[in-house]
Coordinates of C-alpha atoms and ligand atoms in Angstrom, one line a residue:
X1 CA -23.7 -7.5 3.1
X2 CA -19.9 -7.6 3.7
X3 CA -17.7 -7.3 6.8
X4 CA -15.7 -4.3 6.5
X5 CA -12.8 -3.2 8.7
X6 CA -12.1 0.6 8.8
X7 CA -8.8 1.8 10.0
X8 CA -9.1 5.6 10.8
X9 CA -12.9 5.1 11.5
X10 CA -13.1 8.1 13.7
X11 CA -11.4 10.7 11.4
X12 CA -12.7 13.3 9.0
X13 CA -13.4 10.8 6.3
X14 CA -14.0 7.8 8.6
X15 CA -16.8 9.2 10.5
X16 CA -18.6 10.0 7.4
X17 CA -17.8 6.6 5.7
X18 CA -18.9 4.3 8.7
X19 CA -22.6 5.4 8.7
X20 CA -22.8 5.0 4.9
X21 CA -21.4 1.5 5.0
X22 CA -23.8 0.7 8.0
X23 CA -26.9 2.1 6.1
X24 CA -25.8 -0.1 3.0
X25 CA -26.2 -3.1 5.2
X26 CA -22.5 -3.9 5.9
X27 CA -21.1 -5.2 9.2
X28 CA -18.5 -2.4 10.0
X29 CA -15.5 -2.8 12.4
X30 CA -14.1 0.6 13.3
X31 CA -10.5 0.8 14.7
X32 CA -9.4 3.6 17.2
X33 CA -6.5 4.0 19.6
X34 CA -8.8 5.6 22.2
X35 CA -11.2 3.8 24.7
X36 CA -13.0 7.0 24.9
X37 CA -13.9 7.0 21.2
X38 CA -15.5 3.5 21.4
X39 CA -19.0 5.1 22.1
X40 CA -18.9 7.3 19.2
X41 CA -18.1 4.4 16.9
X42 CA -21.0 2.4 18.5
X43 CA -23.3 5.4 17.9
X44 CA -22.2 5.4 14.2
X45 CA -23.3 1.8 13.9
X46 CA -19.8 0.1 14.0
X47 CA -18.3 -2.5 16.3
X48 CA -15.5 -0.6 17.9
X49 CA -11.9 -2.2 17.8
X50 CA -9.1 -0.9 20.0
X51 CA -5.6 -1.0 18.3
X52 CA -2.6 1.2 17.6
X53 CA -2.0 1.1 13.8
X54 CA 1.8 1.2 14.4
X55 CA 1.8 -2.0 16.5
X56 CA 1.8 -5.0 14.2
X57 CA 0.6 -7.4 16.8
X58 CA -2.4 -5.3 17.8
X59 CA -3.3 -4.8 14.2
X60 CA -3.0 -8.5 13.5
X61 CA -5.3 -9.2 16.4
X62 CA -7.9 -6.5 15.6
X63 CA -8.0 -7.8 11.9
X64 CA -8.0 -11.4 13.0
X65 CA -10.8 -11.2 15.4
X66 CA -13.0 -9.1 12.9
X67 CA -12.2 -11.4 9.9
X68 CA -13.2 -8.8 7.4
X69 CA -13.7 -9.3 3.6
X70 CA -12.6 -5.6 3.0
X71 CA -10.2 -3.4 4.7
X72 CA -10.3 0.4 4.4
X73 CA -7.3 2.4 5.4
X74 CA -8.0 5.9 6.2
X75 CA -5.1 6.6 8.7
X76 CA -3.4 9.9 9.0
X77 CA -2.5 12.4 11.6
X78 CA -2.2 15.7 9.8
X79 CA -2.1 19.0 11.8
X80 CA -4.8 21.5 11.0
X81 CA -2.2 24.0 9.8
X82 CA 0.9 22.6 8.1
X83 CA 4.2 24.6 8.2
X84 CA 5.1 24.4 4.4
X85 CA 8.8 24.9 5.3
X86 CA 8.7 21.9 7.5
X87 CA 6.2 19.8 5.7
X88 CA 8.0 16.4 6.2
X89 CA 8.2 17.0 9.9
X90 CA 4.6 17.8 10.2
X91 CA 3.8 14.7 8.2
X92 CA 6.1 12.5 10.0
X93 CA 3.5 10.5 11.9
X94 CA 1.2 10.4 8.9
X95 CA 4.2 9.0 6.9
X96 CA 4.7 6.2 9.3
X97 CA 1.0 5.5 9.1
X98 CA 1.3 5.3 5.3
X99 CA 4.4 3.1 5.4
X100 CA 4.5 0.9 8.5
X101 CA 0.8 1.3 9.0
X102 CA 0.0 0.1 5.5
X103 CA 2.3 -2.9 5.7
X104 CA 0.7 -4.0 9.0
X105 CA -2.7 -3.8 7.7
X106 CA -1.9 -5.5 4.5
X107 CA -0.2 -8.5 6.4
X108 CA -3.0 -8.8 8.7
X109 CA -5.4 -8.7 5.9
X110 CA -3.6 -11.4 3.9
X111 CA -3.6 -13.7 6.9
X112 CA -7.4 -13.6 6.9
X113 CA -7.7 -13.5 3.1
X114 CA -9.3 -10.1 2.7
X115 CA -10.7 -9.8 -0.9
X116 CA -10.4 -5.9 -1.2
X117 CA -8.2 -3.4 0.4
X118 CA -9.1 0.3 -0.1
X119 CA -6.5 2.8 0.9
X120 CA -6.2 6.7 1.1
X121 CA -3.8 8.6 -1.2
X122 CA -3.8 12.1 -2.4
X123 CA -4.2 13.8 -5.7
X124 CA -3.4 17.3 -4.1
X125 CA 0.4 17.5 -4.1
X126 CA 3.5 15.8 -5.2
X127 CA 1.8 13.0 -7.3
X128 CA 1.3 14.4 -10.8
X129 CA 4.1 15.9 -12.8
X130 CA 4.1 19.6 -12.9
X131 CA 4.3 19.6 -16.9
X132 CA 1.7 19.4 -19.6
X133 CA -2.1 20.2 -19.1
X134 CA -3.6 21.5 -15.9
X135 CA -5.7 18.5 -15.3
X136 CA -4.3 14.9 -14.9
X137 CA -5.8 11.5 -15.2
X138 CA -4.7 8.5 -13.1
X139 CA -2.5 7.4 -16.2
X140 CA -0.3 10.5 -16.0
X141 CA 3.1 10.2 -14.7
X142 CA 4.3 11.0 -11.2
X143 CA 6.2 14.1 -10.3
X144 CA 9.7 13.0 -10.8
X145 CA 11.1 15.9 -8.5
X146 CA 8.7 16.7 -5.6
X147 CA 9.6 19.8 -3.6
X148 CA 12.4 19.4 -1.2
X149 CA 10.4 19.7 2.0
X150 CA 8.0 17.1 1.0
X151 CA 10.2 14.4 -0.2
X152 CA 9.5 12.0 2.6
X153 CA 5.9 12.6 2.4
X154 CA 5.7 11.8 -1.2
X155 CA 7.9 8.8 -0.7
X156 CA 5.4 7.5 1.8
X157 CA 2.5 8.0 -0.5
X158 CA 4.4 6.1 -3.2
X159 CA 5.1 3.4 -0.7
X160 CA 1.4 3.1 0.1
X161 CA 0.4 3.0 -3.5
X162 CA 2.9 0.5 -4.7
X163 CA 2.1 -1.8 -1.6
X164 CA -1.4 -1.7 -2.1
X165 CA -1.3 -2.1 -5.9
X166 CA 1.2 -4.7 -5.7
X167 CA -0.7 -7.0 -3.4
X168 CA -1.6 -9.6 -5.9
X169 CA -3.6 -11.7 -3.5
X170 CA -6.3 -8.9 -3.1
X171 CA -8.1 -6.3 -5.1
X172 CA -5.9 -3.3 -4.1
X173 CA -7.6 0.0 -4.6
X174 CA -5.9 3.5 -4.2
X175 CA -8.2 6.5 -3.8
X176 CA -6.4 9.8 -4.6
X177 CA -8.6 12.4 -2.9
X178 CA -8.5 16.0 -3.7
X179 CA -8.2 18.6 -0.9
X180 CA -10.9 17.9 1.7
X181 CA -13.4 20.5 2.8
X182 CA -16.5 20.3 4.7
X183 CA -17.4 19.0 8.3
X184 CA -14.6 17.7 10.4
X185 CA -11.9 19.2 8.2
X186 CA -9.7 22.2 8.4
X187 CA -11.7 23.8 5.5
X188 CA -15.0 24.5 7.3
X189 CA -16.5 27.4 8.9
X190 CA -14.3 28.3 12.1
X191 CA -11.8 25.6 11.2
X192 CA -7.9 26.6 10.6
X193 CA -7.7 27.0 6.9
X194 CA -10.9 29.0 6.5
X195 CA -9.8 31.2 9.3
X196 CA -6.4 31.8 7.7
X197 CA -8.2 32.9 4.6
X198 CA -10.8 35.0 6.7
X199 CA -7.9 36.7 8.6
X200 CA -5.9 37.3 5.2
X201 CA -3.1 35.1 6.3
X202 CA -3.3 33.0 3.1
X203 CA -1.6 34.9 0.4
X204 CA -1.6 34.5 -3.3
X205 CA 1.9 33.7 -4.6
X206 CA 3.1 35.0 -7.9
X207 CA 0.4 34.2 -10.6
X208 CA -1.5 31.6 -8.3
X209 CA -1.4 29.3 -11.4
X210 CA -1.2 26.0 -9.3
X211 CA -4.4 24.0 -10.1
X212 CA -6.2 22.5 -7.0
X213 CA -8.7 19.8 -7.0
X214 CA -11.1 19.9 -4.1
X215 CA -13.5 17.1 -2.7
X216 CA -16.3 17.7 -0.2
X217 CA -15.7 15.0 2.6
X218 CA -19.2 13.7 2.2
X219 CA -18.5 13.0 -1.6
X220 CA -15.2 11.5 -0.7
X221 CA -16.9 9.1 1.6
X222 CA -19.7 8.2 -1.0
X223 CA -17.0 7.4 -3.5
X224 CA -15.0 5.2 -0.8
X225 CA -18.3 3.2 -0.2
X226 CA -18.6 2.6 -4.0
X227 CA -15.2 1.4 -4.1
X228 CA -15.7 -0.8 -1.1
X229 CA -18.6 -2.4 -2.8
X230 CA -17.5 -2.6 -6.4
X231 CA -14.1 -1.0 -7.0
X232 CA -11.6 -2.8 -9.3
X233 CA -7.9 -3.1 -8.6
X234 CA -6.2 0.3 -9.5
X235 CA -6.2 4.0 -8.7
X236 CA -9.1 6.4 -8.9
X237 CA -9.0 10.2 -8.5
X238 CA -11.7 11.2 -6.1
X239 CA -12.0 15.0 -6.9
X240 CA -14.8 17.4 -7.8
X241 CA -15.7 18.4 -11.4
X242 CA -14.0 21.8 -11.1
X243 CA -10.2 22.0 -10.8
X244 CA -9.3 25.6 -10.7
X245 CA -6.1 27.8 -10.2
X246 CA -5.3 29.4 -6.8
X247 CA -5.9 32.7 -8.4
X248 CA -9.4 31.8 -8.9
X249 CA -10.7 29.8 -5.9
X250 CA -8.8 31.6 -3.2
X251 CA -10.3 35.2 -3.9
X252 CA -13.8 33.4 -4.4
X253 CA -13.3 31.7 -0.9
X254 CA -12.3 34.9 0.7
X255 CA -15.3 36.7 -0.7
X256 CA -17.6 33.9 0.5
X257 CA -16.1 34.2 4.1
X258 CA -16.8 38.1 3.8
X259 CA -12.9 38.7 4.1
X260 CA -10.9 41.1 2.1
X261 CA -9.1 40.1 -1.0
X262 CA -6.1 37.8 -0.3
X263 CA -2.7 39.5 -0.2
X264 CA -0.6 38.9 -3.3
X265 CA 3.2 38.3 -2.8
X266 CA 6.0 37.7 -5.3
X267 CA 7.5 34.3 -5.7
X268 CA 10.8 35.1 -3.7
X269 CA 8.6 36.3 -0.8
X270 CA 6.6 33.2 -1.0
X271 CA 9.7 31.0 -0.9
X272 CA 10.9 32.7 2.1
X273 CA 7.6 32.1 4.2
X274 CA 6.4 28.8 2.5
X275 CA 9.5 27.2 1.1
X276 CA 9.8 25.4 -2.2
X277 CA 6.7 23.3 -1.2
X278 CA 4.6 26.3 -0.7
X279 CA 5.4 28.0 -3.9
X280 CA 4.8 24.7 -5.8
X281 CA 1.4 24.4 -4.3
X282 CA 0.7 28.0 -5.2
X283 CA 2.2 28.1 -8.8
X284 CA 2.9 24.6 -10.2
X285 CA 0.6 21.8 -8.7
X286 CA -1.9 20.2 -11.3
X287 CA -5.4 19.2 -10.8
X288 CA -7.0 15.8 -11.3
X289 CA -9.8 14.4 -13.4
X290 CA -12.6 12.2 -11.9
X291 CA -13.9 10.8 -15.2
X292 CA -12.7 7.3 -14.2
X293 CA -14.3 7.2 -10.8
X294 CA -17.7 8.4 -12.4
X295 CA -17.3 5.8 -15.2
X296 CA -16.3 2.8 -13.1
X297 CA -17.8 3.5 -9.6
X298 CA -20.9 5.0 -11.0
X299 CA -20.3 7.9 -8.4
X300 CA -21.3 11.4 -8.8
X301 CA -20.2 14.2 -6.4
X302 CA -23.2 16.0 -4.8
X303 CA -21.0 19.1 -4.5
X304 CA -19.7 19.1 -8.2
X305 CA -17.8 22.5 -7.5
X306 CA -16.3 24.1 -4.7
X307 CA -17.9 27.3 -5.9
X308 CA -21.2 26.3 -4.5
X309 CA -19.5 23.7 -2.1
X310 CA -17.5 26.1 0.2
X311 CA -20.8 28.1 0.9
X312 CA -22.6 24.8 2.0
X313 CA -19.6 23.6 4.1
Ligands
NAP1 N1 -7.1 14.7 0.9 C1 -7.0 15.8 2.1 O1 -7.2 17.0 1.9 C2 -6.9 15.3 3.4 C3 -6.6 14.0 3.8 C4 -6.4 13.6 5.1 C5 -6.5 14.5 6.2 N2 -6.8 15.8 5.8 C6 -7.1 16.9 6.7 O2 -6.3 16.8 7.8 C7 -6.8 17.2 9.1 C8 -6.6 16.1 10.1 O3 -7.2 14.9 9.7 P1 -6.6 13.4 10.0 O4 -7.2 12.7 9.1 O5 -5.2 13.7 10.1 O6 -7.3 13.4 11.4 P2 -8.6 12.7 11.8 O7 -9.5 13.2 10.9 O8 -8.6 12.9 13.3 O9 -8.3 11.2 11.4 C9 -7.3 10.4 11.8 C10 -7.8 8.9 12.0 O10 -6.6 8.1 12.0 C11 -6.6 7.4 13.2 N3 -5.3 7.2 13.7 C12 -4.2 8.1 13.7 N4 -3.2 7.5 14.2 C13 -3.5 6.2 14.6 C14 -2.7 5.2 15.1 N5 -1.5 5.2 15.6 N6 -3.5 4.0 15.5 C15 -4.9 3.8 15.2 N7 -5.6 4.9 14.6 C16 -4.9 6.0 14.3 C17 -7.5 8.2 14.0 O11 -7.9 7.3 15.1 P3 -8.1 7.7 16.7 O12 -7.8 9.0 16.9 O13 -9.5 7.5 16.9 O14 -7.2 6.6 17.4 C18 -8.5 8.8 13.2 O15 -9.5 7.9 13.2 C19 -8.4 17.4 8.6 O16 -8.5 18.8 8.4 C20 -8.5 16.7 7.4 O17 -9.4 17.2 6.4 C21 -7.0 16.2 4.5

């Protein structure tokens, strides 16, 4: 049994993670900004803690009174639909949570001597270099030239990764999640991204050769719980077994939603409507391998492929 402090406990992933940690016998302290979400945290089995992640004193006090052995950082503020031409603007608050928010949690954790610090990163964009094979392992190099519209976002993710992995006083673990789908995410029946596909507003750009790795949010929570219990310092890709090009998954998703085939637009039209970032996501992005997470965390996704997973979302 451990005392675990979850920042972002009410979010898409946090709300799946908290009950799993509680069921495993851990004492969970869940952080939220809103007094109105405290009841929800109690129902999930956590001790609610009120704090704003961007206020260092509030974070220090929240962590100081919980005195956790493990901190989990799942703080984000991502809109349901991101304007790809203004990616950094739409991620501005998330970027602060990944830079200042990470630093505040780390220094509060250091003060109470947390022995493990698990943080959310991303395998979906701007991380792996867009050269070589379609599927990357944690050892593959970073993208040296992220799309112009997402430079600040990629810099924030790198800050988070470097700060967590560089914290020698604790076991720093970075989980690079694939694109989330499932309950509470924007890729679920009736939610924003599924609706864009259903209404044929999610076109295929050029050859649609960009490779995406997805992960059902419940599987992401399972892997996170495993990392909390026995992860080792380092990076883990938390993705499903089936990285696939947009040209494959997008028409399959449209079909599953009973929609018409997605529109196909040339690269220059894609650039006009979705910027360099949008074209990169559609044509250049690479997928990720989950071999290390399976091997070292003893984790297996219950939804090994988005092919069946989307239908079950
Ligand atoms: N890998 C991926 O594909 C990925 C990763 C992340 C998010 N997403 C998607 O993005 C969409 C939105 O998700 P989201 O994670 O941004 O929202 P969310 O699911 O509502 O989670 C945000 C969490 O961060 C907390 N938070 C945000 N700002 C905070 C602050 N200043 N102080 C304290 N806590 C703060 C929120 O707490 P309170 O609101 O309770 O204060 C909440 O627990 C979803 O569709 C999700 O699937 C995708």
